[in-house]
Short mmCIF file of C-alpha atoms in Angstrom, two decimals:
data_model
loop_
_atom_site.label_atom_id
_atom_site.label_comp_id
_atom_site.label_asym_id
_atom_site.label_seq_id
_atom_site.Cartn_x
_atom_site.Cartn_y
_atom_site.Cartn_z
CA UNK A 123 3.59 -4.35 -3.36
CA UNK A 124 7.18 -3.33 -2.71
CA UNK A 125 7.14 -1.99 0.86
CA UNK A 126 5.54 -3.72 3.86
CA UNK A 127 3.82 -1.34 6.30
CA UNK A 128 2.28 -3.75 8.80
CA UNK A 129 2.08 -1.29 11.72
CA UNK A 130 0.99 1.64 9.59
CA UNK A 131 -2.35 2.24 11.31
CA UNK A 132 -1.32 1.44 14.89
CA UNK A 133 -1.77 5.09 15.96
CA UNK A 134 -5.21 5.24 14.34
CA UNK A 135 -6.63 1.93 15.48
CA UNK A 136 -8.31 3.09 18.67
CA UNK A 137 -9.99 6.20 17.27
CA UNK A 138 -10.99 4.57 13.99
CA UNK A 139 -12.60 1.67 15.82
CA UNK A 140 -14.58 4.10 17.99
CA UNK A 141 -15.68 5.88 14.80
CA UNK A 142 -16.69 2.64 13.07
CA UNK A 143 -18.38 1.23 16.17
CA UNK A 144 -20.50 4.37 16.46
CA UNK A 145 -21.65 4.02 12.86
CA UNK A 146 -22.62 0.39 13.40
CA UNK A 147 -24.30 0.97 16.77
CA UNK A 148 -26.27 3.92 15.40
CA UNK A 149 -27.61 1.71 12.63
CA UNK A 150 -28.37 -1.30 14.82
CA UNK A 151 -30.11 0.90 17.38
CA UNK A 152 -32.54 2.51 14.95
CA UNK A 153 -36.22 1.98 15.67
CA UNK A 154 -39.04 1.83 13.20
CA UNK A 155 -40.57 -0.52 10.63
CA UNK A 156 -38.10 -2.87 8.94
CA UNK A 157 -38.32 -4.35 5.47
CA UNK A 158 -37.14 -7.82 4.51
CA UNK A 159 -33.87 -6.40 3.18
CA UNK A 160 -33.24 -4.07 6.11
CA UNK A 161 -33.63 -7.06 8.43
CA UNK A 162 -31.11 -8.96 6.30
CA UNK A 163 -28.72 -6.00 6.53
CA UNK A 164 -29.12 -5.75 10.30
CA UNK A 165 -28.45 -9.48 10.74
CA UNK A 166 -25.43 -9.30 8.44
CA UNK A 167 -23.87 -6.31 10.21
CA UNK A 168 -24.52 -7.86 13.60
CA UNK A 169 -22.73 -11.03 12.41
CA UNK A 170 -19.67 -9.20 11.03
CA UNK A 171 -19.41 -6.39 13.62
CA UNK A 172 -16.41 -7.95 15.36
CA UNK A 173 -14.76 -8.83 12.05
CA UNK A 174 -14.83 -5.18 10.92
CA UNK A 175 -13.37 -3.99 14.21
CA UNK A 176 -10.61 -6.61 14.29
CA UNK A 177 -9.98 -6.01 10.58
CA UNK A 178 -7.18 -8.55 10.15
CA UNK A 179 -6.77 -10.47 6.90
CA UNK A 180 -8.78 -13.52 8.03
CA UNK A 181 -11.48 -11.26 9.47
CA UNK A 182 -11.99 -9.41 6.21
CA UNK A 183 -12.02 -12.64 4.22
CA UNK A 184 -14.54 -14.19 6.62
CA UNK A 185 -16.79 -11.14 6.22
CA UNK A 186 -16.66 -11.52 2.45
CA UNK A 187 -17.61 -15.19 2.72
CA UNK A 188 -20.63 -14.28 4.84
CA UNK A 189 -21.53 -11.47 2.43
CA UNK A 190 -21.32 -13.76 -0.63
CA UNK A 191 -23.45 -16.39 1.09
CA UNK A 192 -26.20 -13.85 1.72
CA UNK A 193 -26.16 -12.61 -1.87
CA UNK A 194 -26.80 -16.15 -3.08
CA UNK A 195 -30.17 -16.07 -1.30
CA UNK A 196 -31.32 -12.78 -2.88
CA UNK A 197 -32.82 -11.86 -6.23
CA UNK A 198 -31.05 -9.29 -8.41
CA UNK A 199 -33.32 -6.50 -7.21
CA UNK A 200 -32.85 -7.53 -3.59
CA UNK A 201 -29.08 -7.60 -4.07
CA UNK A 202 -29.15 -4.01 -5.32
CA UNK A 203 -31.21 -2.87 -2.35
CA UNK A 204 -29.00 -4.82 0.07
CA UNK A 205 -25.82 -3.25 -1.34
CA UNK A 206 -27.30 0.23 -1.43
CA UNK A 207 -28.18 0.04 2.24
CA UNK A 208 -24.62 -1.05 3.05
CA UNK A 209 -23.23 1.85 1.01
CA UNK A 210 -25.46 4.27 2.91
CA UNK A 211 -24.29 2.90 6.26
CA UNK A 212 -20.58 2.66 5.48
CA UNK A 213 -20.56 5.96 3.63
CA UNK A 214 -17.06 6.47 2.27
CA UNK A 215 -18.05 9.68 0.48
CA UNK A 216 -18.95 11.24 3.83
CA UNK A 217 -15.66 9.98 5.28
CA UNK A 218 -13.60 11.87 2.68
CA UNK A 219 -15.59 15.13 2.96
CA UNK A 220 -13.90 16.19 6.24
CA UNK A 221 -17.35 16.92 7.69
CA UNK A 222 -16.68 15.01 10.91
CA UNK A 223 -13.89 15.08 13.46
CA UNK A 224 -12.59 11.70 12.30
CA UNK A 225 -12.26 11.50 8.53
CA UNK A 226 -9.90 10.47 5.76
CA UNK A 227 -7.52 13.35 6.52
CA UNK A 228 -7.50 12.52 10.22
CA UNK A 229 -6.71 8.91 9.40
CA UNK A 230 -4.00 9.69 6.85
CA UNK A 231 -2.25 12.04 9.26
CA UNK A 232 -1.53 9.02 11.46
CA UNK A 233 0.00 7.03 8.60
CA UNK A 234 3.61 6.00 9.22
CA UNK A 235 4.56 5.53 5.57
CA UNK A 236 6.01 8.34 3.43
CA UNK A 237 5.85 6.51 0.10
CA UNK A 238 3.30 4.49 -1.82
CA UNK A 239 3.91 0.88 -0.72
CA UNK A 240 2.73 -0.52 -4.04
CA UNK A 241 5.42 1.21 -6.12
CA UNK A 242 7.79 3.09 -3.75
CA UNK A 243 8.03 5.73 -6.51
CA UNK A 244 5.63 8.39 -5.17
CA UNK A 245 5.14 10.13 -1.83
CA UNK A 246 2.12 9.24 0.31
CA UNK A 247 2.15 11.72 3.19
CA UNK A 248 -0.52 14.19 4.32
CA UNK A 249 -0.43 17.97 4.69
CA UNK A 250 -3.41 20.04 5.78
CA UNK A 251 -3.63 23.72 6.58
CA UNK A 252 -7.04 25.17 7.33
CA UNK A 253 -9.25 23.92 4.49
CA UNK A 254 -6.43 23.23 2.05
CA UNK A 255 -4.07 20.31 1.72
CA UNK A 256 -3.54 16.90 0.24
CA UNK A 257 -3.31 13.29 1.34
CA UNK A 258 -2.61 9.93 -0.26
CA UNK A 259 -5.48 8.16 -1.93
CA UNK A 260 -6.84 5.28 0.13
CA UNK A 261 -6.95 2.14 -1.93
CA UNK A 262 -9.69 -0.27 -0.89
CA UNK A 263 -7.70 -3.48 -1.13
CA UNK A 264 -11.01 -5.30 -1.41
CA UNK A 265 -13.08 -3.03 -3.65
CA UNK A 266 -15.74 -1.02 -1.80
CA UNK A 267 -18.09 -1.21 -4.79
CA UNK A 268 -17.90 -5.00 -4.77
CA UNK A 269 -17.83 -5.34 -0.96
CA UNK A 270 -19.54 -2.20 0.40
CA UNK A 271 -19.34 -3.35 4.03
CA UNK A 272 -15.53 -2.94 3.83
CA UNK A 273 -15.60 0.70 2.74
CA UNK A 274 -14.39 1.89 6.15
CA UNK A 275 -12.59 -1.22 7.49
CA UNK A 276 -9.20 0.01 8.69
CA UNK A 277 -6.98 -2.71 7.24
CA UNK A 278 -8.79 -2.49 3.93
CA UNK A 279 -7.45 1.04 3.44
CA UNK A 280 -3.98 1.24 1.89
CA UNK A 281 -2.38 4.72 1.58
CA UNK A 282 -1.21 4.83 -2.01
CA UNK A 283 -0.53 7.04 -5.01
CA UNK A 284 -3.13 7.85 -7.63
CA UNK A 285 -1.18 6.00 -10.33
CA UNK A 286 -1.30 2.70 -8.46
CA UNK A 287 -4.80 3.10 -7.04
CA UNK A 288 -6.73 4.52 -9.97
CA UNK A 289 -4.69 4.24 -13.17
CA UNK A 290 -3.39 0.72 -12.67
CA UNK A 291 -5.46 -1.19 -10.12
CA UNK A 292 -8.83 0.28 -11.03
CA UNK A 293 -11.56 -2.32 -10.51
CA UNK A 294 -9.33 -5.42 -10.37
CA UNK A 295 -10.81 -7.70 -7.71
CA UNK A 296 -8.00 -8.56 -5.27
CA UNK A 297 -10.24 -11.10 -3.54
CA UNK A 298 -10.48 -13.13 -6.74
CA UNK A 299 -6.96 -12.40 -8.02
CA UNK A 300 -4.82 -12.27 -4.91
CA UNK A 301 -2.04 -9.72 -4.51
CA UNK A 302 0.45 -8.84 -1.80
CA UNK A 303 -1.10 -6.53 0.79
CA UNK A 304 1.30 -3.97 2.36
CA UNK A 305 -0.69 -4.01 5.61
CA UNK A 306 -0.24 -7.70 6.33
CA UNK A 307 2.26 -9.33 3.94
CA UNK A 308 6.05 -9.48 4.06
CA UNK A 309 8.17 -7.92 1.34
CA UNK A 310 9.08 -10.34 -1.41
CA UNK A 311 10.53 -8.22 -4.23
CA UNK A 312 14.23 -7.40 -4.54
CA UNK A 313 16.10 -5.26 -7.05
CA UNK A 314 19.50 -5.61 -8.69
CA UNK A 315 21.42 -4.20 -11.62
CA UNK A 316 22.56 -6.37 -14.50
CA UNK A 317 23.94 -5.99 -17.99
CA UNK A 318 22.25 -7.40 -21.07
CA UNK A 319 25.72 -8.08 -22.54
CA UNK A 320 28.70 -9.13 -20.45
CA UNK A 321 31.16 -6.84 -22.25
CA UNK A 322 32.94 -5.50 -19.18
CA UNK A 323 32.81 -5.62 -15.39
CA UNK A 324 29.59 -4.33 -13.86
CA UNK A 325 31.52 -1.61 -12.01
CA UNK A 326 33.09 -0.40 -15.24
CA UNK A 327 29.73 -0.31 -17.00
CA UNK A 328 28.23 1.66 -14.12
CA UNK A 329 31.02 4.25 -14.21
CA UNK A 330 30.69 4.56 -17.99
CA UNK A 331 26.87 4.63 -17.81
CA UNK A 332 26.57 1.78 -20.26
CA UNK A 333 23.27 1.55 -22.11
CA UNK A 334 23.44 -2.21 -21.60
CA UNK A 335 22.53 -1.92 -17.92
CA UNK A 336 19.06 -2.78 -16.71
CA UNK A 337 17.17 -3.12 -13.43
CA UNK A 338 16.03 -6.63 -12.55
CA UNK A 339 13.24 -7.54 -10.13
CA UNK A 340 13.49 -10.94 -8.44
CA UNK A 341 11.25 -12.75 -5.96
CA UNK A 342 12.67 -13.78 -2.59
CA UNK A 343 10.05 -16.54 -2.66
CA UNK A 344 9.95 -17.52 -6.35
CA UNK A 345 6.73 -19.54 -5.90
CA UNK A 346 4.65 -16.58 -4.71
CA UNK A 347 1.91 -15.91 -7.27
CA UNK A 348 0.69 -12.93 -5.23
CA UNK A 349 4.03 -11.24 -5.95
CA UNK A 350 3.79 -11.95 -9.66
CA UNK A 351 0.28 -10.50 -9.74
CA UNK A 352 1.53 -7.36 -7.96
CA UNK A 353 4.36 -6.95 -10.47
CA UNK A 354 1.93 -7.24 -13.37
CA UNK A 355 -0.91 -5.11 -11.99
CA UNK A 356 1.31 -2.22 -10.91
CA UNK A 357 3.56 -2.54 -14.00
CA UNK A 358 6.63 -2.59 -11.78
CA UNK A 359 9.05 -3.97 -14.35
CA UNK A 360 8.02 -1.38 -16.92
CA UNK A 361 8.07 1.50 -14.42
CA UNK A 362 11.47 0.60 -13.00
CA UNK A 363 13.01 0.52 -16.47
CA UNK A 364 12.81 4.31 -16.26
CA UNK A 365 14.77 4.36 -12.97
CA UNK A 366 18.09 3.28 -14.52
CA UNK A 367 19.62 6.78 -14.24
CA UNK A 368 18.69 6.94 -10.55
CA UNK A 369 20.19 3.48 -10.01
CA UNK A 370 23.47 4.42 -11.69
CA UNK A 371 23.67 7.75 -9.84
CA UNK A 372 23.19 5.92 -6.54
CA UNK A 373 25.93 3.38 -7.19
CA UNK A 374 28.35 6.01 -8.45
CA UNK A 375 27.77 7.97 -5.23
CA UNK A 376 28.56 4.82 -3.21
CA UNK A 377 31.71 4.17 -5.26
CA UNK A 378 32.81 7.78 -4.84
CA UNK A 379 32.34 7.54 -1.09
CA UNK A 380 34.46 4.41 -0.82
CA UNK A 381 37.16 5.92 -3.02
CA UNK A 382 37.13 9.15 -0.99
CA UNK A 383 37.43 7.25 2.31
CA UNK A 384 40.36 5.25 0.97
CA UNK A 385 42.28 8.31 -0.19
CA UNK A 386 41.21 11.34 1.86
CA UNK A 387 41.18 11.20 5.65
CA UNK A 388 38.54 13.96 5.91
CA UNK A 389 35.87 11.73 4.39
CA UNK A 390 36.44 8.95 6.93
CA UNK A 391 34.61 11.07 9.49
CA UNK A 392 31.53 11.47 7.28
CA UNK A 393 28.91 8.78 7.53
CA UNK A 394 28.10 6.87 4.39
CA UNK A 395 24.38 7.62 4.81
CA UNK A 396 25.13 11.36 4.79
CA UNK A 397 27.38 11.13 1.74
CA UNK A 398 25.13 9.00 -0.46
CA UNK A 399 21.92 10.48 1.06
CA UNK A 400 20.52 7.04 1.84
CA UNK A 401 20.12 5.22 5.14
CA UNK A 402 19.74 1.51 4.47
CA UNK A 403 18.24 0.97 7.93
CA UNK A 404 15.48 3.43 7.06
CA UNK A 405 14.99 2.46 3.42
CA UNK A 406 11.19 2.41 3.63
CA UNK A 407 11.05 6.18 4.04
CA UNK A 408 13.08 6.86 0.89
CA UNK A 409 11.61 7.16 -2.57
CA UNK A 410 13.04 4.16 -4.46
CA UNK A 411 14.35 2.97 -1.09
CA UNK A 412 13.84 -0.72 -1.84
CA UNK A 413 15.66 -0.31 -5.17
CA UNK A 414 18.57 1.43 -3.45
CA UNK A 415 18.68 -1.23 -0.73
CA UNK A 416 18.97 -3.96 -3.36
CA UNK A 417 21.71 -2.10 -5.21
CA UNK A 418 23.53 -1.37 -1.94
CA UNK A 419 23.51 -5.04 -0.97
CA UNK A 420 24.46 -6.18 -4.44
CA UNK A 421 27.47 -3.86 -4.60
CA UNK A 422 28.55 -4.60 -1.00
CA UNK A 423 28.54 -8.34 -1.72
CA UNK A 424 30.38 -8.07 -5.04
#
């Protein structure tokens, strides 16, 4: 995770909770004969109802603990039936089909983030016109196949790019191997530019586009294993190696702005954000915004 988006679903919370509550109440209110497993499912959902609605980190973890405890009491065949019933109730496939008023598109339209918070290299906004459009993929932070009761839990859905969600994360179990979660964790990764050989000043190497320059990722909290896991899973070091041209272009633009302001009065009336096309106060909405923020701070402090 690079970007923290803690309030991302604040505009969706009320309607999504109504949607999820209706699904749960419809199931709990069903009449008819009940099997051993269906009774287990009903008891489980009744126990975790409030946890799914609250959907904070501790709530989701508590629900998983309850889920795991129940599985320990079931045979393999009973586990399969138990999970299948949960998948039928919390039907994510129906949620993405746009067949109901509140669906994945409705949810994603309320998202406040413009970029994938895992990588900050791809857009993650939603456009829909009639029956056509696109939206970010919704990563189930805790895998819906492993924990089917969390398929529709609001703070288990992270708007992300396909590369991060499918190509890189895949079936990695974030409950077992913990990672930073954009919806509840603080940012902990910072970027800077360095040279593999100290043959000249950094500014000179930037202006000459030295091939010795490289992008470095550091941890604000160096003891955070969740951050290290995120770097490895989403291949952030490898992916940001390819952003060196963008990093150099950004710093050259900043240098040019400062030089222009020092020598030409006209440029003193132009904001830096306009000139370099980057607003450090709004870095989360820029592709590579966290990278640019790190470079901006590094150069300003040098």
